[in-house]
Coordinates of C-alpha atoms in Angstrom, one line a residue:
M283 CA 108.0 94.4 116.3
R284 CA 111.6 93.9 115.2
F285 CA 113.7 96.9 114.2
A286 CA 115.8 94.9 111.8
P287 CA 114.2 93.2 108.8
S288 CA 113.1 89.6 109.5
Q289 CA 113.8 86.6 107.2
E290 CA 110.2 86.9 106.1
N291 CA 110.7 90.5 105.2
L292 CA 113.8 89.7 103.2
A293 CA 112.2 86.9 101.4
F294 CA 109.2 89.1 100.5
A295 CA 111.6 91.8 99.2
A296 CA 113.4 89.3 97.1
S297 CA 110.1 88.0 95.6
L298 CA 108.9 91.6 94.9
H299 CA 112.2 92.6 93.2
D300 CA 112.1 89.4 91.1
L301 CA 108.6 90.2 89.9
L302 CA 109.3 93.8 89.1
S303 CA 112.7 93.2 87.4
G304 CA 110.9 91.3 84.7
A305 CA 107.8 93.5 84.4
S306 CA 109.2 96.2 82.1
T307 CA 108.4 99.0 84.6
T308 CA 110.3 101.6 82.7
A309 CA 108.2 101.0 79.5
A310 CA 105.1 101.1 81.7
A311 CA 106.2 104.4 83.2
R312 CA 106.7 105.9 79.8
A313 CA 103.3 104.7 78.6
W314 CA 101.7 106.0 81.8
A315 CA 103.2 109.4 81.1
A316 CA 101.7 109.3 77.6
G317 CA 98.3 108.5 78.9
D318 CA 98.3 104.7 78.2
H319 CA 97.6 103.1 81.6
S320 CA 97.3 99.5 80.3
P321 CA 100.9 98.3 80.9
G322 CA 100.9 99.9 84.3
R323 CA 97.6 98.3 85.3
T324 CA 99.1 94.9 84.2
I325 CA 101.9 95.5 86.8
W326 CA 99.3 96.4 89.4
S327 CA 97.4 93.2 88.8
A328 CA 100.7 91.2 89.3
L329 CA 101.2 93.1 92.5
A330 CA 97.7 92.2 93.7
D331 CA 98.5 88.5 93.0
L332 CA 101.6 88.8 95.2
G333 CA 99.5 90.5 98.0
V334 CA 101.2 93.9 97.7
T335 CA 98.0 95.9 97.1
G336 CA 96.3 94.3 100.2
L337 CA 99.4 94.5 102.4
A338 CA 98.0 97.0 104.8
I339 CA 94.4 95.7 104.6
D340 CA 93.0 93.4 107.3
E341 CA 92.3 89.8 106.5
G342 CA 88.6 90.4 107.1
Y343 CA 88.6 92.6 104.0
D344 CA 90.5 90.1 101.9
G345 CA 93.9 91.7 102.7
V346 CA 97.1 90.4 104.1
G347 CA 97.1 92.2 107.4
G348 CA 100.8 93.2 107.2
D349 CA 102.5 95.8 109.4
P350 CA 104.3 99.1 108.5
A351 CA 107.6 97.2 108.1
D352 CA 106.0 95.2 105.3
L353 CA 104.7 98.4 103.8
A354 CA 108.2 100.0 103.9
I355 CA 109.7 97.1 102.0
A356 CA 107.0 97.1 99.4
L357 CA 107.0 100.8 98.8
E358 CA 110.8 101.0 98.7
A359 CA 110.7 98.3 96.0
L360 CA 108.0 100.1 94.0
G361 CA 110.1 103.3 94.2
Y362 CA 113.3 101.4 93.1
H363 CA 111.5 100.0 90.0
G364 CA 109.6 103.2 89.2
V365 CA 106.1 101.6 89.3
P366 CA 103.7 104.3 88.0
G367 CA 100.5 105.2 89.7
P368 CA 99.3 106.5 93.2
V369 CA 101.1 103.7 95.0
V370 CA 101.3 105.5 98.4
E371 CA 97.7 106.7 98.3
S372 CA 96.3 103.3 97.2
I373 CA 98.5 100.9 99.2
A374 CA 99.3 102.8 102.4
V375 CA 96.8 105.7 102.9
L376 CA 93.4 104.4 102.0
P377 CA 93.7 101.3 104.1
A378 CA 94.4 103.5 107.1
L379 CA 91.7 106.1 106.2
L380 CA 88.6 104.1 105.3
T381 CA 86.4 102.9 108.2
G382 CA 83.0 101.4 108.7
E383 CA 80.8 101.0 105.7
Q384 CA 83.4 102.5 103.4
A385 CA 86.0 100.0 104.5
A386 CA 83.6 97.1 103.9
R387 CA 82.7 98.4 100.5
H388 CA 86.1 99.5 99.1
L389 CA 88.9 97.7 100.9
P390 CA 88.3 94.3 99.3
A391 CA 88.5 95.9 95.9
L392 CA 91.8 97.7 96.7
A393 CA 93.2 94.4 98.0
G394 CA 92.2 92.8 94.7
G395 CA 94.1 95.3 92.6
A396 CA 91.8 98.3 92.2
I397 CA 93.7 101.6 92.1
G398 CA 92.7 104.2 94.6
T399 CA 93.7 107.8 95.2
V400 CA 92.9 110.4 97.8
A401 CA 93.4 114.1 98.5
I402 CA 93.9 115.3 102.0
A403 CA 94.6 119.1 102.2
P404 CA 96.9 120.7 102.9
R405 CA 99.6 117.9 102.7
A406 CA 98.2 116.3 99.6
A407 CA 95.7 118.8 98.1
H408 CA 95.4 117.1 94.7
L409 CA 94.0 113.8 93.5
L410 CA 97.1 112.0 92.1
D411 CA 96.4 110.1 88.9
A412 CA 92.6 110.4 89.3
D413 CA 92.1 109.6 85.6
A414 CA 93.8 106.2 86.1
S415 CA 92.1 105.4 89.4
D416 CA 89.1 103.2 90.1
L417 CA 88.4 104.8 93.5
R418 CA 88.8 108.5 94.4
F419 CA 88.3 110.1 97.8
T420 CA 88.5 113.6 99.2
V421 CA 89.0 114.3 102.9
A422 CA 87.6 117.3 104.7
A423 CA 89.4 119.1 107.5
D424 CA 87.0 117.5 110.0
G425 CA 88.0 114.0 108.8
R426 CA 84.9 113.3 106.6
V427 CA 85.8 111.1 103.7
A428 CA 83.7 111.6 100.6
E429 CA 83.9 109.8 97.3
S430 CA 84.9 111.9 94.3
V431 CA 83.6 111.6 90.7
A432 CA 85.8 110.9 87.8
P433 CA 87.8 114.0 86.9
E434 CA 86.9 116.1 83.9
G435 CA 88.9 118.8 82.1
A436 CA 92.5 119.8 82.4
H437 CA 95.0 118.5 85.0
Q438 CA 98.2 120.0 86.5
R439 CA 101.3 118.3 85.3
S440 CA 104.0 117.4 87.8
I441 CA 107.7 117.7 87.1
D442 CA 107.4 113.9 87.0
P443 CA 105.6 113.2 83.8
T444 CA 104.1 110.0 85.2
R445 CA 102.2 112.0 87.8
R446 CA 98.9 113.9 86.9
L447 CA 97.5 116.2 89.6
F448 CA 93.7 116.9 89.6
V449 CA 92.1 119.7 91.5
T450 CA 89.3 118.7 93.9
S451 CA 86.2 120.4 95.0
E452 CA 85.1 120.8 98.6
P453 CA 83.9 117.3 99.7
G454 CA 80.2 116.8 100.3
A455 CA 78.6 114.5 102.8
G456 CA 81.0 111.7 103.8
S457 CA 81.8 109.1 106.4
P458 CA 84.2 109.5 109.4
G459 CA 87.8 108.5 108.6
D460 CA 91.1 108.3 110.4
R461 CA 92.6 111.5 108.9
D462 CA 95.6 111.7 111.3
R463 CA 96.6 108.1 110.8
A464 CA 96.3 108.5 107.0
L465 CA 98.5 111.6 107.0
L466 CA 101.2 109.7 108.9
L467 CA 101.0 106.8 106.5
G468 CA 101.2 109.1 103.5
T469 CA 104.3 110.7 104.8
F470 CA 105.8 107.4 105.8
G471 CA 105.0 105.8 102.4
V472 CA 106.6 108.6 100.5
A473 CA 109.7 108.3 102.7
A474 CA 110.0 104.6 101.8
Q475 CA 109.2 105.2 98.1
T476 CA 111.8 108.0 97.9
L477 CA 114.4 105.8 99.5
G478 CA 113.9 103.2 96.9
A479 CA 114.2 105.7 94.1
G480 CA 117.4 107.0 95.6
R481 CA 118.8 103.5 95.8
R482 CA 118.0 103.0 92.1
L483 CA 119.8 106.2 91.2
L484 CA 122.9 105.0 93.0
D485 CA 122.8 101.7 91.3
E486 CA 122.4 103.4 87.9
A487 CA 125.4 105.7 88.6
V488 CA 127.6 102.8 89.8
G489 CA 126.7 100.7 86.8
Y490 CA 127.5 103.5 84.4
A491 CA 130.8 104.3 86.2
K492 CA 131.8 100.7 85.6
T493 CA 131.3 100.8 81.8
R494 CA 132.0 104.4 80.8
A495 CA 135.7 105.1 79.9
Q496 CA 137.5 108.4 79.5
Y497 CA 141.2 109.0 78.9
G498 CA 141.8 105.2 78.7
H499 CA 140.2 104.4 82.1
L500 CA 136.8 103.5 83.4
I501 CA 135.4 106.6 85.2
G502 CA 134.7 104.5 88.2
E503 CA 138.4 104.1 88.8
Y504 CA 138.8 107.8 89.5
Q505 CA 138.9 108.7 93.2
A506 CA 136.7 111.7 92.7
I507 CA 133.9 109.5 91.3
K508 CA 134.4 106.9 94.1
H509 CA 134.0 109.6 96.7
L510 CA 130.8 111.0 95.2
L511 CA 129.2 107.6 95.1
A512 CA 130.4 106.7 98.6
D513 CA 128.8 109.8 99.9
V514 CA 125.5 108.9 98.4
A515 CA 125.7 105.3 99.7
T516 CA 126.4 106.6 103.2
R517 CA 123.4 109.0 103.1
L518 CA 121.1 106.3 101.9
E519 CA 122.2 103.8 104.5
L520 CA 121.8 106.4 107.2
A521 CA 118.2 107.2 106.0
A522 CA 117.2 103.5 105.9
P523 CA 117.2 103.0 109.8
L524 CA 115.0 106.1 110.2
V525 CA 112.4 104.5 107.8
R526 CA 112.5 101.3 109.8
G527 CA 112.3 103.3 113.1
A528 CA 109.2 105.1 111.8
A529 CA 107.7 101.7 111.0
V530 CA 108.3 100.6 114.6
A531 CA 106.7 103.9 115.9
L532 CA 103.7 103.5 113.6
S533 CA 103.1 99.9 114.6
H534 CA 103.1 100.9 118.3
S535 CA 101.3 104.2 118.0
G536 CA 98.7 104.4 120.8
S537 CA 100.8 102.3 123.1
P538 CA 101.7 104.1 126.4
G539 CA 105.2 105.5 126.2
V540 CA 106.0 104.0 122.8
G541 CA 104.0 105.5 119.9
M542 CA 103.7 109.1 121.1
D543 CA 106.6 110.2 118.9
A544 CA 105.3 108.6 115.7
A545 CA 104.8 111.9 113.9
R546 CA 108.4 113.0 114.8
D547 CA 109.9 109.7 113.6
V548 CA 107.9 109.6 110.4
S549 CA 108.9 113.2 109.5
A550 CA 112.5 112.5 110.4
A551 CA 112.4 109.5 108.0
R552 CA 110.8 111.6 105.3
V553 CA 113.5 114.4 105.6
A554 CA 116.4 112.0 105.6
S555 CA 115.1 109.9 102.7
A556 CA 114.3 112.9 100.5
D557 CA 117.7 114.6 101.2
A558 CA 119.6 111.3 100.5
A559 CA 117.6 110.7 97.3
N560 CA 118.1 114.3 96.2
L561 CA 121.9 113.8 96.6
A562 CA 121.7 110.5 94.7
A563 CA 119.9 112.3 91.8
R564 CA 122.4 115.1 91.6
T565 CA 125.3 112.6 91.8
A566 CA 123.8 110.3 89.2
L567 CA 123.4 113.2 86.8
Q568 CA 126.9 114.3 87.4
V569 CA 128.3 110.8 86.8
H570 CA 126.3 110.3 83.6
G571 CA 127.1 113.7 82.2
A572 CA 125.2 115.0 79.2
I573 CA 123.5 111.8 78.4
G574 CA 121.7 111.9 81.7
Y575 CA 119.9 115.1 80.6
T576 CA 118.3 113.4 77.6
A577 CA 114.6 112.5 77.7
E578 CA 115.3 109.2 76.1
H579 CA 117.6 108.0 78.9
D580 CA 115.8 106.0 81.6
L581 CA 117.7 107.9 84.3
G582 CA 115.1 110.7 83.9
I583 CA 112.4 108.5 85.2
W584 CA 114.0 108.5 88.7
L585 CA 115.4 112.0 88.5
T586 CA 112.0 113.5 88.0
K587 CA 110.3 111.2 90.5
V588 CA 112.7 112.1 93.3
R589 CA 112.2 115.8 92.5
A590 CA 108.4 115.4 92.7
L591 CA 108.3 113.2 95.8
R592 CA 110.5 115.8 97.6
S593 CA 107.4 118.0 98.0
A594 CA 104.7 115.3 98.1
W595 CA 102.8 114.9 101.4
G596 CA 104.4 118.0 102.8
T597 CA 107.6 119.9 102.2
Q598 CA 111.0 119.4 103.8
S599 CA 110.6 122.5 105.8
E600 CA 107.2 121.4 107.2
H601 CA 108.6 118.0 108.3
R602 CA 111.7 119.6 109.8
A603 CA 109.4 121.8 111.8
V604 CA 107.6 118.7 113.1
V605 CA 110.8 117.1 114.2
L606 CA 112.0 120.4 115.9
N607 CA 108.7 120.9 117.7
A608 CA 108.7 117.4 119.0
V609 CA 112.3 117.7 120.3
R610 CA 111.5 121.0 122.0
A611 CA 108.3 119.5 123.5
R612 CA 110.3 116.5 124.8
A613 CA 113.0 118.8 126.3
G614 CA 110.4 121.1 127.9
A615 CA 108.8 118.1 129.6
R616 CA 112.0 117.1 131.4

Protein backbone atom coordinates (compact mmCIF):
# COMPACT_ATOMS: atom_id res chain seq x y z
CA MET A 1 0.00 0.00 0.00
CA ARG A 2 1.23 3.49 -0.91
CA PHE A 3 1.77 6.03 1.86
CA ALA A 4 0.88 9.01 -0.33
CA PRO A 5 -2.60 9.25 -1.90
CA SER A 6 -2.78 7.70 -5.35
CA GLN A 7 -4.37 9.34 -8.37
CA GLU A 8 -7.39 7.10 -7.82
CA ASN A 9 -7.62 8.31 -4.21
CA LEU A 10 -7.48 11.93 -5.33
CA ALA A 11 -10.12 11.41 -8.02
CA PHE A 12 -12.39 9.68 -5.50
CA ALA A 13 -11.94 12.56 -3.04
CA ALA A 14 -12.80 15.10 -5.73
CA SER A 15 -15.95 13.21 -6.70
CA LEU A 16 -17.04 12.96 -3.09
CA HIS A 17 -16.46 16.66 -2.42
CA ASP A 18 -18.39 17.56 -5.57
CA LEU A 19 -21.32 15.43 -4.42
CA LEU A 20 -21.41 16.79 -0.89
CA SER A 21 -20.84 20.41 -1.90
CA GLY A 22 -24.22 20.38 -3.63
CA ALA A 23 -26.05 18.27 -1.08
CA SER A 24 -27.04 20.97 1.47
CA THR A 25 -25.34 19.09 4.28
CA THR A 26 -25.67 22.00 6.73
CA ALA A 27 -29.44 22.04 6.29
CA ALA A 28 -29.52 18.27 6.65
CA ALA A 29 -27.47 18.49 9.86
CA ARG A 30 -29.87 21.05 11.34
CA ALA A 31 -32.86 18.92 10.38
CA TRP A 32 -31.19 15.83 11.87
CA ALA A 33 -30.65 17.70 15.14
CA ALA A 34 -34.36 18.58 15.17
CA GLY A 35 -35.34 14.93 14.69
CA ASP A 36 -36.05 15.05 10.94
CA HIS A 37 -33.81 12.44 9.35
CA SER A 38 -35.23 12.62 5.81
CA PRO A 39 -32.71 15.12 4.33
CA GLY A 40 -29.84 13.23 5.94
CA ARG A 41 -31.04 9.90 4.60
CA THR A 42 -31.21 11.41 1.11
CA ILE A 43 -27.50 12.22 1.44
CA TRP A 44 -26.80 8.67 2.67
CA SER A 45 -28.57 7.30 -0.43
CA ALA A 46 -26.38 9.45 -2.66
CA LEU A 47 -23.29 8.20 -0.79
CA ALA A 48 -24.43 4.62 -1.40
CA ASP A 49 -24.75 5.32 -5.13
CA LEU A 50 -21.13 6.54 -5.11
CA GLY A 51 -20.01 3.42 -3.25
CA VAL A 52 -19.08 5.17 0.01
CA THR A 53 -21.32 3.12 2.29
CA GLY A 54 -19.87 -0.11 0.88
CA LEU A 55 -16.29 1.10 0.76
CA ALA A 56 -14.98 -1.27 3.46
CA ILE A 57 -17.27 -4.16 2.51
CA ASP A 58 -16.00 -7.05 0.40
CA GLU A 59 -17.26 -7.37 -3.14
CA GLY A 60 -18.83 -10.70 -2.21
CA TYR A 61 -21.27 -8.75 -0.04
CA ASP A 62 -22.02 -6.15 -2.74
CA GLY A 63 -19.35 -3.80 -1.45
CA VAL A 64 -16.42 -2.03 -3.07
CA GLY A 65 -13.61 -3.84 -1.27
CA GLY A 66 -11.62 -0.69 -0.55
CA ASP A 67 -8.71 -0.36 1.87
CA PRO A 68 -8.20 1.87 4.94
CA ALA A 69 -6.71 4.63 2.78
CA ASP A 70 -10.01 4.83 0.90
CA LEU A 71 -11.84 4.91 4.22
CA ALA A 72 -9.69 7.78 5.45
CA ILE A 73 -10.47 9.86 2.37
CA ALA A 74 -14.20 9.20 2.64
CA LEU A 75 -14.50 9.86 6.36
CA GLU A 76 -12.39 13.01 6.15
CA ALA A 77 -14.75 14.32 3.47
CA LEU A 78 -17.81 13.41 5.54
CA GLY A 79 -16.30 15.27 8.49
CA TYR A 80 -15.46 18.27 6.31
CA HIS A 81 -19.03 18.55 5.05
CA GLY A 82 -20.68 17.74 8.39
CA VAL A 83 -22.71 14.76 7.16
CA PRO A 84 -25.00 13.70 10.03
CA GLY A 85 -25.42 10.17 11.31
CA PRO A 86 -23.24 7.36 12.65
CA VAL A 87 -20.81 7.52 9.73
CA VAL A 88 -17.86 5.88 11.50
CA GLU A 89 -19.98 3.14 13.04
CA SER A 90 -21.82 2.30 9.84
CA ILE A 91 -19.11 2.74 7.21
CA ALA A 92 -15.95 1.70 9.11
CA VAL A 93 -16.79 -0.34 12.22
CA LEU A 94 -19.59 -2.71 11.26
CA PRO A 95 -17.87 -4.00 8.09
CA ALA A 96 -14.89 -4.95 10.28
CA LEU A 97 -17.01 -6.37 13.09
CA LEU A 98 -19.62 -8.58 11.45
CA THR A 99 -18.61 -12.09 10.45
CA GLY A 100 -20.22 -15.29 9.25
CA GLU A 101 -24.00 -15.35 9.03
CA GLN A 102 -24.34 -11.82 10.35
CA ALA A 103 -22.05 -10.53 7.61
CA ALA A 104 -24.00 -12.36 4.91
CA ARG A 105 -27.29 -11.01 6.24
CA HIS A 106 -26.40 -7.39 6.99
CA LEU A 107 -23.38 -6.24 4.97
CA PRO A 108 -25.23 -6.11 1.62
CA ALA A 109 -27.83 -3.86 3.24
CA LEU A 110 -25.13 -1.56 4.64
CA ALA A 111 -23.46 -1.41 1.23
CA GLY A 112 -26.80 -0.44 -0.26
CA GLY A 113 -27.22 2.54 2.05
CA ALA A 114 -28.79 1.15 5.20
CA ILE A 115 -27.59 3.02 8.30
CA GLY A 116 -26.05 0.97 11.09
CA THR A 117 -24.79 1.76 14.56
CA VAL A 118 -22.96 -0.20 17.23
CA ALA A 119 -21.98 0.07 20.88
CA ILE A 120 -18.69 -1.44 22.06
CA ALA A 121 -18.00 -0.71 25.71
CA PRO A 122 -16.01 0.96 27.11
CA ARG A 123 -14.73 2.93 24.09
CA ALA A 124 -18.18 3.48 22.57
CA ALA A 125 -20.66 2.59 25.28
CA HIS A 126 -23.75 4.17 23.67
CA LEU A 127 -25.66 3.49 20.49
CA LEU A 128 -25.15 6.63 18.42
CA ASP A 129 -28.26 7.76 16.53
CA ALA A 130 -30.02 4.48 17.16
CA ASP A 131 -33.37 6.13 16.41
CA ALA A 132 -32.22 6.93 12.87
CA SER A 133 -30.48 3.61 12.22
CA ASP A 134 -31.81 0.59 10.38
CA LEU A 135 -29.39 -1.83 12.07
CA ARG A 136 -28.24 -1.74 15.69
CA PHE A 137 -25.69 -3.95 17.41
CA THR A 138 -24.17 -4.30 20.87
CA VAL A 139 -20.84 -6.02 21.46
CA ALA A 140 -20.07 -7.91 24.67
CA ALA A 141 -16.66 -8.00 26.33
CA ASP A 142 -16.04 -11.48 24.91
CA GLY A 143 -16.70 -10.27 21.36
CA ARG A 144 -20.25 -11.57 20.95
CA VAL A 145 -22.25 -9.35 18.60
CA ALA A 146 -25.95 -9.13 19.34
CA GLU A 147 -28.62 -7.27 17.44
CA SER A 148 -30.40 -4.57 19.41
CA VAL A 149 -34.02 -3.55 19.22
CA ALA A 150 -35.19 -0.07 18.29
CA PRO A 151 -34.61 2.30 21.22
CA GLU A 152 -37.44 3.48 23.40
CA GLY A 153 -37.60 6.34 25.87
CA ALA A 154 -35.22 9.19 26.52
CA HIS A 155 -31.78 9.56 25.05
CA GLN A 156 -28.69 11.41 26.16
CA ARG A 157 -27.88 14.52 24.17
CA SER A 158 -24.35 15.16 23.07
CA ILE A 159 -22.75 18.60 23.00
CA ASP A 160 -23.16 18.10 19.24
CA PRO A 161 -26.94 18.45 18.69
CA THR A 162 -26.78 16.14 15.66
CA ARG A 163 -25.68 13.24 17.90
CA ARG A 164 -28.14 11.27 20.06
CA LEU A 165 -26.72 8.70 22.46
CA PHE A 166 -28.85 5.76 23.58
CA VAL A 167 -28.10 3.53 26.56
CA THR A 168 -27.78 -0.16 25.75
CA SER A 169 -28.60 -3.20 27.82
CA GLU A 170 -26.30 -6.18 28.28
CA PRO A 171 -26.24 -8.05 24.96
CA GLY A 172 -27.92 -11.42 24.82
CA ALA A 173 -26.95 -14.36 22.67
CA GLY A 174 -24.93 -13.25 19.69
CA SER A 175 -22.42 -14.29 17.09
CA PRO A 176 -18.62 -14.03 17.25
CA GLY A 177 -17.22 -10.76 15.92
CA ASP A 178 -13.83 -9.19 15.39
CA ARG A 179 -14.04 -6.83 18.38
CA ASP A 180 -10.38 -5.78 18.39
CA ARG A 181 -10.37 -4.88 14.69
CA ALA A 182 -13.63 -2.99 15.09
CA LEU A 183 -12.19 -0.92 17.94
CA LEU A 184 -9.19 0.00 15.82
CA LEU A 185 -11.39 0.98 12.89
CA GLY A 186 -13.63 3.07 15.14
CA THR A 187 -10.67 5.01 16.48
CA PHE A 188 -9.17 5.37 13.02
CA GLY A 189 -12.48 6.50 11.55
CA VAL A 190 -12.95 9.19 14.19
CA ALA A 191 -9.39 10.44 13.55
CA ALA A 192 -10.14 10.89 9.84
CA GLN A 193 -13.56 12.44 10.46
CA THR A 194 -12.12 14.86 13.02
CA LEU A 195 -9.33 15.85 10.64
CA GLY A 196 -11.93 16.72 8.02
CA ALA A 197 -13.93 18.81 10.48
CA GLY A 198 -10.73 20.64 11.46
CA ARG A 199 -9.97 21.43 7.81
CA ARG A 200 -13.49 22.83 7.40
CA LEU A 201 -13.05 25.08 10.43
CA LEU A 202 -9.79 26.40 9.00
CA ASP A 203 -11.42 27.11 5.64
CA GLU A 204 -14.33 28.87 7.34
CA ALA A 205 -11.93 31.04 9.35
CA VAL A 206 -9.82 31.89 6.30
CA GLY A 207 -12.91 32.75 4.27
CA TYR A 208 -14.24 35.01 7.01
CA ALA A 209 -10.87 36.74 7.46
CA LYS A 210 -10.91 37.60 3.74
CA THR A 211 -14.27 39.38 3.94
CA ARG A 212 -14.52 40.89 7.44
CA ALA A 213 -13.09 44.41 7.72
CA GLN A 214 -12.16 46.35 10.84
CA TYR A 215 -10.53 49.79 11.06
CA GLY A 216 -10.51 50.03 7.29
CA HIS A 217 -8.65 46.74 6.67
CA LEU A 218 -9.65 43.13 6.12
CA ILE A 219 -8.82 41.26 9.34
CA GLY A 220 -6.89 38.73 7.28
CA GLU A 221 -4.33 41.42 6.55
CA TYR A 222 -3.26 41.60 10.19
CA GLN A 223 -0.18 39.59 11.12
CA ALA A 224 -1.76 38.31 14.32
CA ILE A 225 -4.60 36.67 12.37
CA LYS A 226 -2.20 35.28 9.77
CA HIS A 227 -0.10 33.67 12.49
CA LEU A 228 -3.13 32.10 14.17
CA LEU A 229 -4.34 30.57 10.90
CA ALA A 230 -0.84 29.44 9.93
CA ASP A 231 -0.50 27.60 13.24
CA VAL A 232 -3.75 25.74 12.59
CA ALA A 233 -2.75 24.86 9.04
CA THR A 234 0.57 23.50 10.29
CA ARG A 235 -1.05 21.34 12.97
CA LEU A 236 -3.56 19.90 10.51
CA GLU A 237 -0.87 19.14 7.94
CA LEU A 238 1.21 17.37 10.60
CA ALA A 239 -1.80 15.27 11.64
CA ALA A 240 -2.64 14.17 8.10
CA PRO A 241 0.44 11.93 7.59
CA LEU A 242 -0.32 10.19 10.88
CA VAL A 243 -3.79 9.31 9.60
CA ARG A 244 -2.26 7.98 6.38
CA GLY A 245 0.34 6.08 8.40
CA ALA A 246 -2.41 4.51 10.48
CA ALA A 247 -4.13 3.43 7.25
CA VAL A 248 -0.91 1.71 6.16
CA ALA A 249 -0.61 -0.04 9.53
CA LEU A 250 -4.23 -1.22 9.40
CA SER A 251 -3.90 -2.54 5.86
CA HIS A 252 -0.89 -4.64 6.92
CA SER A 253 -2.01 -5.65 10.40
CA GLY A 254 -1.18 -9.30 10.88
CA SER A 255 1.80 -9.21 8.53
CA PRO A 256 5.05 -10.18 10.28
CA GLY A 257 6.98 -7.12 11.41
CA VAL A 258 4.61 -4.65 9.75
CA GLY A 259 1.21 -4.46 11.46
CA MET A 260 2.17 -5.08 15.07
CA ASP A 261 2.09 -1.36 15.87
CA ALA A 262 -1.33 -0.68 14.35
CA ALA A 263 -2.86 0.22 17.71
CA ARG A 264 -0.04 2.68 18.40
CA ASP A 265 -0.31 4.31 14.98
CA VAL A 266 -4.10 4.56 15.12
CA SER A 267 -4.04 6.14 18.58
CA ALA A 268 -1.29 8.56 17.51
CA ALA A 269 -3.40 9.64 14.54
CA ARG A 270 -6.42 10.07 16.78
CA VAL A 271 -4.52 12.25 19.29
CA ALA A 272 -2.94 14.45 16.61
CA SER A 273 -6.17 14.92 14.65
CA ALA A 274 -8.23 15.77 17.73
CA ASP A 275 -5.65 18.24 19.03
CA ALA A 276 -5.31 19.92 15.62
CA ALA A 277 -9.08 20.13 15.14
CA ASN A 278 -9.51 21.51 18.64
CA LEU A 279 -7.01 24.27 17.84
CA ALA A 280 -8.87 24.91 14.59
CA ALA A 281 -12.14 25.25 16.52
CA ARG A 282 -10.70 27.69 19.05
CA THR A 283 -9.04 29.75 16.32
CA ALA A 284 -12.10 29.82 14.08
CA LEU A 285 -14.18 31.07 16.99
CA GLN A 286 -11.59 33.72 17.81
CA VAL A 287 -11.45 34.92 14.18
CA HIS A 288 -15.23 35.06 13.82
CA GLY A 289 -15.73 36.87 17.11
CA ALA A 290 -19.20 37.16 18.63
CA ILE A 291 -21.03 35.94 15.54
CA GLY A 292 -19.34 32.56 15.90
CA TYR A 293 -21.17 32.00 19.19
CA THR A 294 -24.63 32.32 17.69
CA ALA A 295 -26.67 29.16 17.12
CA GLU A 296 -27.76 30.45 13.71
CA HIS A 297 -24.22 30.56 12.31
CA ASP A 298 -23.10 27.40 10.50
CA LEU A 299 -19.74 27.50 12.26
CA GLY A 300 -21.42 25.91 15.27
CA ILE A 301 -22.05 22.69 13.36
CA TRP A 302 -18.31 21.99 13.24
CA LEU A 303 -17.44 23.56 16.60
CA THR A 304 -19.74 21.19 18.46
CA LYS A 305 -18.84 18.22 16.28
CA VAL A 306 -15.13 18.58 17.02
CA ARG A 307 -15.87 18.91 20.73
CA ALA A 308 -17.96 15.72 20.70
CA LEU A 309 -15.55 13.69 18.54
CA ARG A 310 -12.68 14.59 20.87
CA SER A 311 -14.02 12.07 23.39
CA ALA A 312 -15.65 9.59 20.97
CA TRP A 313 -14.08 6.11 20.75
CA GLY A 314 -11.81 6.83 23.70
CA THR A 315 -10.42 9.93 25.34
CA GLN A 316 -7.21 11.72 24.45
CA SER A 317 -5.64 10.45 27.68
CA GLU A 318 -6.49 6.85 26.84
CA HIS A 319 -4.96 7.08 23.39
CA ARG A 320 -1.86 8.87 24.64
CA ALA A 321 -1.43 5.97 27.07
CA VAL A 322 -1.65 3.49 24.17
CA VAL A 323 1.13 5.34 22.33
CA LEU A 324 3.29 5.62 25.45
CA ASN A 325 2.93 1.95 26.34
CA ALA A 326 3.78 0.90 22.79
CA VAL A 327 6.91 3.06 22.80
CA ARG A 328 7.97 1.67 26.16
CA ALA A 329 7.38 -1.89 25.00
CA ARG A 330 9.41 -1.31 21.85
CA ALA A 331 12.25 0.26 23.85
CA GLY A 332 12.23 -2.59 26.35
CA ALA A 333 12.47 -5.17 23.58
CA ARG A 334 15.76 -3.73 22.33
